[in-house]
Coordinates of C-alpha atoms in Angstrom, one line a residue:
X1 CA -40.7 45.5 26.5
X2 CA -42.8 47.9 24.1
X3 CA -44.2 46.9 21.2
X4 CA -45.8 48.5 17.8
X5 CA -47.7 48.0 15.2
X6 CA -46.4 47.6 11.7
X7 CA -48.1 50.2 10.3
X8 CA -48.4 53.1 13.3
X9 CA -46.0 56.0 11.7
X10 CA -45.6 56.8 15.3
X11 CA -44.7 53.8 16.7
X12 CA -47.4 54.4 19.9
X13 CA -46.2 51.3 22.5
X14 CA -48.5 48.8 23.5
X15 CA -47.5 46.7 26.5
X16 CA -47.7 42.7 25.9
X17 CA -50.8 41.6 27.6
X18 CA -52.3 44.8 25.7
X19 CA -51.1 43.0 22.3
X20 CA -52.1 39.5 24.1
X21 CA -55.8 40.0 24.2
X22 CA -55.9 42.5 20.7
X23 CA -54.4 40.2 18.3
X24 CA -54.4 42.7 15.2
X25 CA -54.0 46.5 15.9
X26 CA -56.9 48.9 15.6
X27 CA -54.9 50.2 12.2
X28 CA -54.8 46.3 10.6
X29 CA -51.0 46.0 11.3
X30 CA -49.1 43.3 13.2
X31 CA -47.5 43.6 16.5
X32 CA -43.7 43.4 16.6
X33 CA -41.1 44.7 19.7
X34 CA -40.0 47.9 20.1
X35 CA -36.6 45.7 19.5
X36 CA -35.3 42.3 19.7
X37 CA -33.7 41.0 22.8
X38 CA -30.0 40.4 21.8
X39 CA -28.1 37.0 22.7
X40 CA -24.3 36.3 23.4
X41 CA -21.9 33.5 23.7
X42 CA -22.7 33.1 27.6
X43 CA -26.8 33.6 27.2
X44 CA -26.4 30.4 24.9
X45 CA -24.0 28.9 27.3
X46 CA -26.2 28.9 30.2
X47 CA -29.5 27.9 27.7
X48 CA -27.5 24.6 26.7
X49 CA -27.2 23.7 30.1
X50 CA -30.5 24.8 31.5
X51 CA -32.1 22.7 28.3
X52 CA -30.2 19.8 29.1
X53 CA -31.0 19.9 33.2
X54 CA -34.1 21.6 33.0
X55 CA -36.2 20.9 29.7
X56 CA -37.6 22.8 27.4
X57 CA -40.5 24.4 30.0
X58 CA -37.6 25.8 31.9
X59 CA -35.9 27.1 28.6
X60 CA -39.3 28.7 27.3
X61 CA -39.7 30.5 30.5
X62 CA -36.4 32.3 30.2
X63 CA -36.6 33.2 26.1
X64 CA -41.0 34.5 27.4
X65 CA -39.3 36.8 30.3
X66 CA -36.7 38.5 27.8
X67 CA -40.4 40.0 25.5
X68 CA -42.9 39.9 28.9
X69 CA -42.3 42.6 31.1
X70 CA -45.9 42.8 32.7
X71 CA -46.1 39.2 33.8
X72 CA -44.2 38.2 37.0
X73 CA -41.4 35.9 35.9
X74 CA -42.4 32.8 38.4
X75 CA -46.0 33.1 37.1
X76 CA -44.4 32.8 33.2
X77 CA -42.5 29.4 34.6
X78 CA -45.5 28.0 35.7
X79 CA -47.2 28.5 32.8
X80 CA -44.5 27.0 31.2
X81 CA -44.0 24.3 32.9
X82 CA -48.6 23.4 32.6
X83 CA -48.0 24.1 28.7
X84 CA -45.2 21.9 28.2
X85 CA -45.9 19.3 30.7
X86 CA -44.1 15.7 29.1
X87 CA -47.8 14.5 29.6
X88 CA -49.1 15.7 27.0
X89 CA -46.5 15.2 24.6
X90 CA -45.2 12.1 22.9
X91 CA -41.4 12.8 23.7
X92 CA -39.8 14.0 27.1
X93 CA -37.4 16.2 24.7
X94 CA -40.9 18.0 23.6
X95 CA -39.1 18.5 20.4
X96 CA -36.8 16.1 19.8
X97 CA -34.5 16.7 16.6
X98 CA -32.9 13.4 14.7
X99 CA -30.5 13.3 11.9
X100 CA -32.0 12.3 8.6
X101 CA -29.2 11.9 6.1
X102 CA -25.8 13.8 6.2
X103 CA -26.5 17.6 7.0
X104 CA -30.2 17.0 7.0
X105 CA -31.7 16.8 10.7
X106 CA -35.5 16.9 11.6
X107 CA -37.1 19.2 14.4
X108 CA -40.2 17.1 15.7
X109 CA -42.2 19.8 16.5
X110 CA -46.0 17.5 16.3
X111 CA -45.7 15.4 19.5
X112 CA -48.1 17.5 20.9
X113 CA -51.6 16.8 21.9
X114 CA -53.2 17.2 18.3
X115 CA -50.6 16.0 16.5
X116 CA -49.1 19.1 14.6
X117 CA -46.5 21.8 15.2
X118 CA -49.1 24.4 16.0
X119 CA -49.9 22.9 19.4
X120 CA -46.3 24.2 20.4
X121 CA -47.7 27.5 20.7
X122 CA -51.6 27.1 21.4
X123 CA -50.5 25.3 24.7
X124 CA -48.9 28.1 26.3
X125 CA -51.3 30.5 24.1
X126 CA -54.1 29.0 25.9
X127 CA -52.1 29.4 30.0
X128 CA -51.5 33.3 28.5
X129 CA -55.1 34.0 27.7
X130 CA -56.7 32.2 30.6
X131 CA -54.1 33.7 33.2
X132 CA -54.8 37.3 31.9
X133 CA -58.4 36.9 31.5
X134 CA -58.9 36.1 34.8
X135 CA -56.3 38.8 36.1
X136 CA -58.8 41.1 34.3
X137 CA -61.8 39.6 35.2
X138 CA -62.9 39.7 31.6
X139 CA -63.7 37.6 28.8
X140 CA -62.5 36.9 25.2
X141 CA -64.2 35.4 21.9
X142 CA -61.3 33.4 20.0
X143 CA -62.1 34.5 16.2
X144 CA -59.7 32.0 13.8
X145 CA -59.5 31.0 10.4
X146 CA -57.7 27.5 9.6
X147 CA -56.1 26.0 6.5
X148 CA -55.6 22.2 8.8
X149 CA -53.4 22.4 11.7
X150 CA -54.6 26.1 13.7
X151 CA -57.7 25.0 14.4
X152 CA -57.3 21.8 16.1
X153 CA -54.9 23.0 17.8
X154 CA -56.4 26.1 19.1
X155 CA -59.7 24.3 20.0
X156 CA -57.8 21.5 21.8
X157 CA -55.8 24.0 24.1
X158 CA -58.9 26.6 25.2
X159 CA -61.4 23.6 25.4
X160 CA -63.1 24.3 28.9
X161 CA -61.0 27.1 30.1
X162 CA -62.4 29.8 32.1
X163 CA -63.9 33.0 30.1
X164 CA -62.8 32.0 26.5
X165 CA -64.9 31.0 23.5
X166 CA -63.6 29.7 20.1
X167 CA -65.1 30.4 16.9
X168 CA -63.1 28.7 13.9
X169 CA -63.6 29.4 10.6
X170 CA -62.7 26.5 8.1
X171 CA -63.0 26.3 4.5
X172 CA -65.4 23.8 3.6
X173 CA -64.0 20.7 2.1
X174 CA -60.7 21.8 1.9
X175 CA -59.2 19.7 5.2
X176 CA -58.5 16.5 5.3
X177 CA -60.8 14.1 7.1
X178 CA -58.7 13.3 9.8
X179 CA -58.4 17.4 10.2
X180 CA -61.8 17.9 10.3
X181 CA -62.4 14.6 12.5
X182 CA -60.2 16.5 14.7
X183 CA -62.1 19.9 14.9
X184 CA -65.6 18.6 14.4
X185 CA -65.7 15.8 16.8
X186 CA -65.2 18.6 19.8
X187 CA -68.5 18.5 21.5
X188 CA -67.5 21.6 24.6
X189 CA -69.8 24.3 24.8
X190 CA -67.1 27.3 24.3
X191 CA -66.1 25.9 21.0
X192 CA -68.0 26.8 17.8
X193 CA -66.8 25.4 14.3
X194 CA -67.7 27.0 11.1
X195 CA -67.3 25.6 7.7
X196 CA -67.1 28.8 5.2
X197 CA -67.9 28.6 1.4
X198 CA -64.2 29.8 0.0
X199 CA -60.5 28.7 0.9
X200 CA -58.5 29.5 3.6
X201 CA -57.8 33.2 2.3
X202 CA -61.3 34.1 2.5
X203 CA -61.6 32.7 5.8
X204 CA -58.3 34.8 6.9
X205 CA -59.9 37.8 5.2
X206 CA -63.2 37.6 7.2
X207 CA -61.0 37.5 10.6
X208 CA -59.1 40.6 9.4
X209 CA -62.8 42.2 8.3
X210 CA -64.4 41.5 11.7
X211 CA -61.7 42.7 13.5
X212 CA -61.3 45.7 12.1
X213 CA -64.9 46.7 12.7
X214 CA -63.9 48.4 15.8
X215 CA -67.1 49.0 17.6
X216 CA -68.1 44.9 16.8
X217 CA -64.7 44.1 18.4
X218 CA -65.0 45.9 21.5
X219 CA -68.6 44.9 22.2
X220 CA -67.7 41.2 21.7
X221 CA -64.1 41.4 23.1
X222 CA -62.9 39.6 19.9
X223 CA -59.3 38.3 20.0
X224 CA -57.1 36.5 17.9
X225 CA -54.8 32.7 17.9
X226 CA -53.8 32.9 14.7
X227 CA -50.4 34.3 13.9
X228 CA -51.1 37.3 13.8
X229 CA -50.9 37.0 17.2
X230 CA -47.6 37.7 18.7
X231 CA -47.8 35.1 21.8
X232 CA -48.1 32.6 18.5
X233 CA -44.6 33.8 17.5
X234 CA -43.1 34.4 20.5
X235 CA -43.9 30.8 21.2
X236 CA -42.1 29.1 18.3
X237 CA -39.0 31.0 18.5
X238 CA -38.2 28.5 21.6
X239 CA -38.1 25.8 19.5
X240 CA -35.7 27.6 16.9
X241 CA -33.3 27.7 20.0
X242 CA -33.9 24.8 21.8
X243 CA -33.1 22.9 17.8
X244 CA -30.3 24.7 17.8
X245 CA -29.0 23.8 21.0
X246 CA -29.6 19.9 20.3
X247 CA -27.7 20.1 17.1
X248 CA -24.3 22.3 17.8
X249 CA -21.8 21.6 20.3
X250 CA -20.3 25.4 20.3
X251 CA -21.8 28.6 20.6
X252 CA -20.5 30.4 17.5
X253 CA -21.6 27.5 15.1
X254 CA -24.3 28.0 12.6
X255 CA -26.7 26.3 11.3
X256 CA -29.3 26.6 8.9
X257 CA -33.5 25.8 9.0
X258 CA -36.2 25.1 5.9
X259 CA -39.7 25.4 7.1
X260 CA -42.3 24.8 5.5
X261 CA -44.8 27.6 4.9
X262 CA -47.7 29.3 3.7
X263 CA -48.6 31.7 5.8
X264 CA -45.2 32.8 7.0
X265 CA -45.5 32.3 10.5
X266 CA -43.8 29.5 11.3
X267 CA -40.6 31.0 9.6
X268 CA -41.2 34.8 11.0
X269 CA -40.5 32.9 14.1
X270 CA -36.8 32.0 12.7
X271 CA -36.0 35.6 11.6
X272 CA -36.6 36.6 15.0
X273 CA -34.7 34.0 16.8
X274 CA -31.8 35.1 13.8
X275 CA -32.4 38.7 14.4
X276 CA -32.1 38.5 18.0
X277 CA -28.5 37.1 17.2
X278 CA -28.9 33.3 17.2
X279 CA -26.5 31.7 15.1
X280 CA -28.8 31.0 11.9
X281 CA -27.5 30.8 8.6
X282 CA -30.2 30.3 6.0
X283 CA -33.6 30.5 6.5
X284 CA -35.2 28.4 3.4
X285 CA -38.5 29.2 2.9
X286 CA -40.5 26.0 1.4
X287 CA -43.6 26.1 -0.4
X288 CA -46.1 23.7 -2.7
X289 CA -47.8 25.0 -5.0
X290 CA -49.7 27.8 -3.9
X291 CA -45.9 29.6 -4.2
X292 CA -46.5 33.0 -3.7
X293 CA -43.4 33.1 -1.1
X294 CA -40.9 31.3 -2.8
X295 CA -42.0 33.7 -6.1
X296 CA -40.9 36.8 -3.6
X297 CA -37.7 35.6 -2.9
X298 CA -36.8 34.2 -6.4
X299 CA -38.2 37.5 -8.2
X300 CA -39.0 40.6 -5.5
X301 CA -42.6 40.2 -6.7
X302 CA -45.5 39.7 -4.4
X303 CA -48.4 38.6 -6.0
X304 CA -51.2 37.2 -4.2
X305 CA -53.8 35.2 -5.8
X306 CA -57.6 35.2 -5.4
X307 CA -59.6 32.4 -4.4
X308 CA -59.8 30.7 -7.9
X309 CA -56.1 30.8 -8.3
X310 CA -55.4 29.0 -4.7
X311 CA -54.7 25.3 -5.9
X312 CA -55.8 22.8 -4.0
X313 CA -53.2 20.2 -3.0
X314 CA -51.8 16.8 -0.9
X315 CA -50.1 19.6 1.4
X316 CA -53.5 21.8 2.1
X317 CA -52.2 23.3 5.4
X318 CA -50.0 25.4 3.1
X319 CA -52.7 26.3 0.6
X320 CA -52.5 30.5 1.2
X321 CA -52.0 33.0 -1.4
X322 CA -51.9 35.8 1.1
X323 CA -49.1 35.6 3.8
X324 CA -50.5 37.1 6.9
X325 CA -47.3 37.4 8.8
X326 CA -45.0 38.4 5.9
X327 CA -45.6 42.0 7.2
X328 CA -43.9 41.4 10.3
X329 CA -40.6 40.4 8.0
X330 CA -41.4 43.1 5.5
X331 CA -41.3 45.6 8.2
X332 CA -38.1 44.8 8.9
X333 CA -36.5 44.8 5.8
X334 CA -38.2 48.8 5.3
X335 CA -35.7 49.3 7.9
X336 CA -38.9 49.5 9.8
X337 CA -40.9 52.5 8.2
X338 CA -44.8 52.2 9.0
X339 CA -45.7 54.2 6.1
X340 CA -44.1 52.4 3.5
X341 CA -46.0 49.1 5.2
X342 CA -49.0 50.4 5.5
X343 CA -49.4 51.2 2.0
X344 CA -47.9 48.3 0.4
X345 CA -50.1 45.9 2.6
X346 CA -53.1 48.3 3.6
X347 CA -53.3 49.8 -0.4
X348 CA -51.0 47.3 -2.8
X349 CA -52.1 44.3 -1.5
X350 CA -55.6 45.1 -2.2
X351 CA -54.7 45.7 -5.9
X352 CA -52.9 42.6 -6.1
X353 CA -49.7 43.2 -4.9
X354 CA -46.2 44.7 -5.3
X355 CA -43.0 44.7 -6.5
X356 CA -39.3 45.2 -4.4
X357 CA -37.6 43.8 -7.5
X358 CA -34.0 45.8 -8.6
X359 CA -34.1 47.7 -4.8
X360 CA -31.9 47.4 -2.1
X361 CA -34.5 45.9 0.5
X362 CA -35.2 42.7 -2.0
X363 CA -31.1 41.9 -2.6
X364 CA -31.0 42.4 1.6
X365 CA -33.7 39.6 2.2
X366 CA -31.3 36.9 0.8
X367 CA -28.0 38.9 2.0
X368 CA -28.2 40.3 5.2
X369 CA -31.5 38.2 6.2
X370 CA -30.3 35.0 5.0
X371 CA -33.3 34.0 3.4
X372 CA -33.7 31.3 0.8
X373 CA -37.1 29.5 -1.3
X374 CA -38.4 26.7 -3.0
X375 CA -41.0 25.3 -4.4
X376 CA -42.8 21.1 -4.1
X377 CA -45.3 19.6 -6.1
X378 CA -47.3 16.6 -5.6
X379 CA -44.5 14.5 -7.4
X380 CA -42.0 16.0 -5.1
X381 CA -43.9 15.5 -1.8
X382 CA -45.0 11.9 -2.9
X383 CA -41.4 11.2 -4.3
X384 CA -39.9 12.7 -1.0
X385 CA -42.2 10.7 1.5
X386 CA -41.3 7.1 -0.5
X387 CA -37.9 7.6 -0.7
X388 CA -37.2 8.4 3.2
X389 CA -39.6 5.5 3.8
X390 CA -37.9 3.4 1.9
X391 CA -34.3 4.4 2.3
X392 CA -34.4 5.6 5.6
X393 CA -37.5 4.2 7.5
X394 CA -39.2 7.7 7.8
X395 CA -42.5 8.1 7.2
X396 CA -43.1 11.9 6.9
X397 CA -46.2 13.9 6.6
X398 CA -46.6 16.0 3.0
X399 CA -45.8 19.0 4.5
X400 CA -42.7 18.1 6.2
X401 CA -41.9 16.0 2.7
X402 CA -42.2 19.5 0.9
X403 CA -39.8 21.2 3.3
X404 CA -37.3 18.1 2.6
X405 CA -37.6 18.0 -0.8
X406 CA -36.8 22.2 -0.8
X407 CA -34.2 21.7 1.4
X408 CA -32.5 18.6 -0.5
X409 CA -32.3 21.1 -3.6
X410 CA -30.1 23.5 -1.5
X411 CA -27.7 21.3 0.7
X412 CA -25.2 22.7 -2.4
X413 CA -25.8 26.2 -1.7
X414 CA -25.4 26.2 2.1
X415 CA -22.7 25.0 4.0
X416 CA -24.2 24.5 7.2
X417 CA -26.2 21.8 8.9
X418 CA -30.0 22.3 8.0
X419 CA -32.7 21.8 10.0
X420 CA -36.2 21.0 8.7
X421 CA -39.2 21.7 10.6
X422 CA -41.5 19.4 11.1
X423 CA -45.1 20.1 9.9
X424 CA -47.4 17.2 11.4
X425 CA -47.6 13.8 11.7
X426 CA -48.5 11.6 8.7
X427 CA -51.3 10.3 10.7
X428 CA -53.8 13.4 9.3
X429 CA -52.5 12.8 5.8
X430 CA -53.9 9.5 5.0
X431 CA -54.3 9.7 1.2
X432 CA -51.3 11.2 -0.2
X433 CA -49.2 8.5 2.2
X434 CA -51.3 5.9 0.8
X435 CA -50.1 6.8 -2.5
X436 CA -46.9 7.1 -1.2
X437 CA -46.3 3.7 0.4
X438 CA -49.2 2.0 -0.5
X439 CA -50.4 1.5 2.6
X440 CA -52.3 4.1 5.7
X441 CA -50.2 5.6 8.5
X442 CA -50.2 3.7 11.2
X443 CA -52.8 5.8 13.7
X444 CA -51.4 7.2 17.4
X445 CA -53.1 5.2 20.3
X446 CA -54.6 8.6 21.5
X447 CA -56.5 9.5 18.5
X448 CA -58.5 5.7 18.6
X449 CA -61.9 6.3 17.9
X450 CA -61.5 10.4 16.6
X451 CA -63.2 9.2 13.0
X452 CA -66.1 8.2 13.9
X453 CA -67.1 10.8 16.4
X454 CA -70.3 13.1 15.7
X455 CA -69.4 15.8 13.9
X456 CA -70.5 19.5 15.6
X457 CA -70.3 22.0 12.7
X458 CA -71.9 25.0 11.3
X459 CA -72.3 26.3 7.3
X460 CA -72.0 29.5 6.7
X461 CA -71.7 31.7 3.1
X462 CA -68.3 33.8 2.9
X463 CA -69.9 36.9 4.8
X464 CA -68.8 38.7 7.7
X465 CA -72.5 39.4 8.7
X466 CA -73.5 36.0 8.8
X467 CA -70.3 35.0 10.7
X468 CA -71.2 38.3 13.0
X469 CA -74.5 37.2 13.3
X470 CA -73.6 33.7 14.7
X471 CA -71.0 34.9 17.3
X472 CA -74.0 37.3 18.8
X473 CA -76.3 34.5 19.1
X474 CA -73.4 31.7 20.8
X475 CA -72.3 34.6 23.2
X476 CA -76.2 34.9 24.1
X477 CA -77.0 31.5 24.3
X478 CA -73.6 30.4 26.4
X479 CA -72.1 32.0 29.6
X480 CA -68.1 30.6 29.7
X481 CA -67.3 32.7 33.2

């Protein structure tokens, strides 16, 4: 399997350990196949029963092989099989999925080891990098930016691995305490947090700017865990299928997801996994209010927002205004033409966006892709997370509450089951389920102790050079081979 970048006119192939260890192409587009693997009746067939006698290692192993053709396929299974070991998750299902109310189920896709759907694909992000790294004899600097949940996550799966270093940028004061308990409390010589002055789009903005400094990247072998990394999405579309699987009992019926979403990762994942022929519906993109998506698919319109116009709110993992990964879908519904990409995200997204309203392409994204929005607010999260607490004995993080609330609103429209992805556990959420309930979330036995842990942290402006300047003096000052 070949894959291309979103805005190469000429579509040059890049194998997927190339792609692995890149993260963004040299021309600032994202990675996507060549073409998406296509499923039938008897793929599924033998993926129910492989899930159900196997687990979900054994399932994730078979979906990697179909995109990885440069890996051996026993080596994929073990890595599988390390990253989703039932040890370090809270359920032997790894993601479980449990009705809520009639044709409402939950995918619980934070039993991992920080707590938050993200560590679904760090785990096996963290075997891929470490497994080709040391194939290469090479090393990588990890450059991320985090809105709550990436950074954790990431830090918690390359902490003391062999040739990898972790720098995470974070904006200041805009993650929870428990978040930043989380990231902060890591004491590991390969990891380097970094609280930058801005929000979480200026943080994603100084990744993009430091990787596209060519030269800087090579010298420093920078690489990328943030989804804009294709081993991120590639990762996540197991759990579309494995949620699927749990849910139907025949391999024609449909069904339909609502994730929630800022950066439009999580749900890039799903149009995949629908692309590639699994039996999805809707796909019912949820935002709060920071709803630059859900304005897309309401109005054609993409209008991203600047710093100042990023609200900050009770669901702050979803606090983006600039949609990293809504390329990848874009691309898709050019009919994949580079040059039209490249200009409306390399040019119009620089001058504040653009418009596919009245065209084709923008009646396609709800029509033949299937997609549908929303929008929470506070009320609606708060509302959402009382009620299923109280009627149902739920207790749901605000993330997840926003995706319930969005997906409530359009049980009418579809006539499918829907399944709504989990975001995190309440757990990291403390305030806004104290309001909710009127009490704090009860705290996992594992994470004992994580608030009051030093905190290991560095301030920096919002300035590439000063973030550049920093990585050159932790890759002096610490050898990770």
């Amino acid at each position: 399997m070949d894959y291309l970048s979103t805005r190469d006119p000429e579509a040059a192939p890049a194998s997927f350990t190339d792609i692995l260890l890149r993260g963004l192409a040299p021309d600032g587009g994202l990675y996507l196949p060549v073409r998406y693997p296509q499923l039938d009746a008897s793929t599924l067939r033998s993926w129910r029963t492989l899930l159900a006698e196997e687990g979900y290692a054994a399932l994730a192993a078979q979906i990697m092989e179909l995109f990885v053709d440069d890996i051996p396929a026993e080596d994929l299974r073990r890595m599988a099989e390390r990253a989703y070991a039932p040890e370090k998750f809270a359920d032997p299902q790894i993601v479980p999925v449990t009705p809520l109310e009639d044709g409402l189920h939950l995918a619980h896709v934070s039993e991992g080891p920080t707590a938050a759907f993200k560590d679904m694909a760090m785990q096996l992000l963290g075997e891929l990098f470490e497994y080709e790294l040391a194939r290469r004899g090479e090393t990588l600097n990890i450059l991320g930016a985090t809105s709550g949940d990436t950074g954790s996550s990431a830090e918690y799966a390359m902490r003391g691995r062999e040739g990898i270093r972790v720098f995470m940028l974070t904006p200041r004061g805009r993650m929870t305490p428990f978040q930043q308990a989380q990231m902060f409390g890591l004491d590991d010589p390969n990891i380097v947090n970094v609280a930058v002055d801005g929000v979480f789009d200026d943080c994603q903005d100084l990744v993009k700017a430091i990787s596209a400094d060519a030269a800087f990247k090579r010298k420093h072998r920078i690489g990328a865990v943030n989804s804009i990394n294709w081993a991120r999405l590639l990762a996540q579309i197991v759990y579309y299928v494995s949620s699927w699987l749990r849910v139907t009992t025949a391999e024609d019926q449909r069904v339909s997801f609502c994730v929630p979403t800022g950066n439009f990762g999580d749900i890039c994942a799903g149009h995949i996994a629908r692309q590639m022929g699994l039996p999805i519906d809707r796909l019912i993109v949820a935002t709060n209010e920071n709803d630059v998506l859900d304005e897309f698919f309401r109005t054609g319109n993409y209008r991203v927002r600047s710093a100042a116009e990023t609200a900050e709110t009770s669901s702050p993992s979803m606090d983006i205004s600039r949609a990293s990964n809504f390329e990848r879908f874009v691309f898709d519904l050019l009919g994949r033409d580079a040059a039209r990409t490249s200009d409306l995200f390399g040019t119009q997204v620089r001058r504040g966006g653009f418009s596919l309203a009245g065209t084709e392409e923008f009646e396609d994204a709800a029509g033949r892709f299937g997609f549908l929005s929303g929008r929470s607010t506070h009320a609606d999260r708060v509302s959402t997370i009382r009620d299923a607490h109280e009627r149902l004995g739920v207790l749901m993080d605000p993330h997840t509450a926003d995706g319930v609330t969005v997906a409530r609103r359009h049980r009418d429209q579809v006539d499918t089951p829907i399944v709504c992805l989990e975001t995190a556990l309440p757990v990291k959420f403390a305030d806004t389920i104290r309001e909710a309930i009127g009490r704090d979330p009860q705290i996992p036995e594992r994470f004992a102790g994580i608030m009051e842990a030093p905190r290991h942290v560095v301030d920096l402006p919002d300035d590439a050079e000063a973030v550049k300047d920093l990585i050159r003096e932790r890759i002096a000052a610490v050898d990770v081979r």
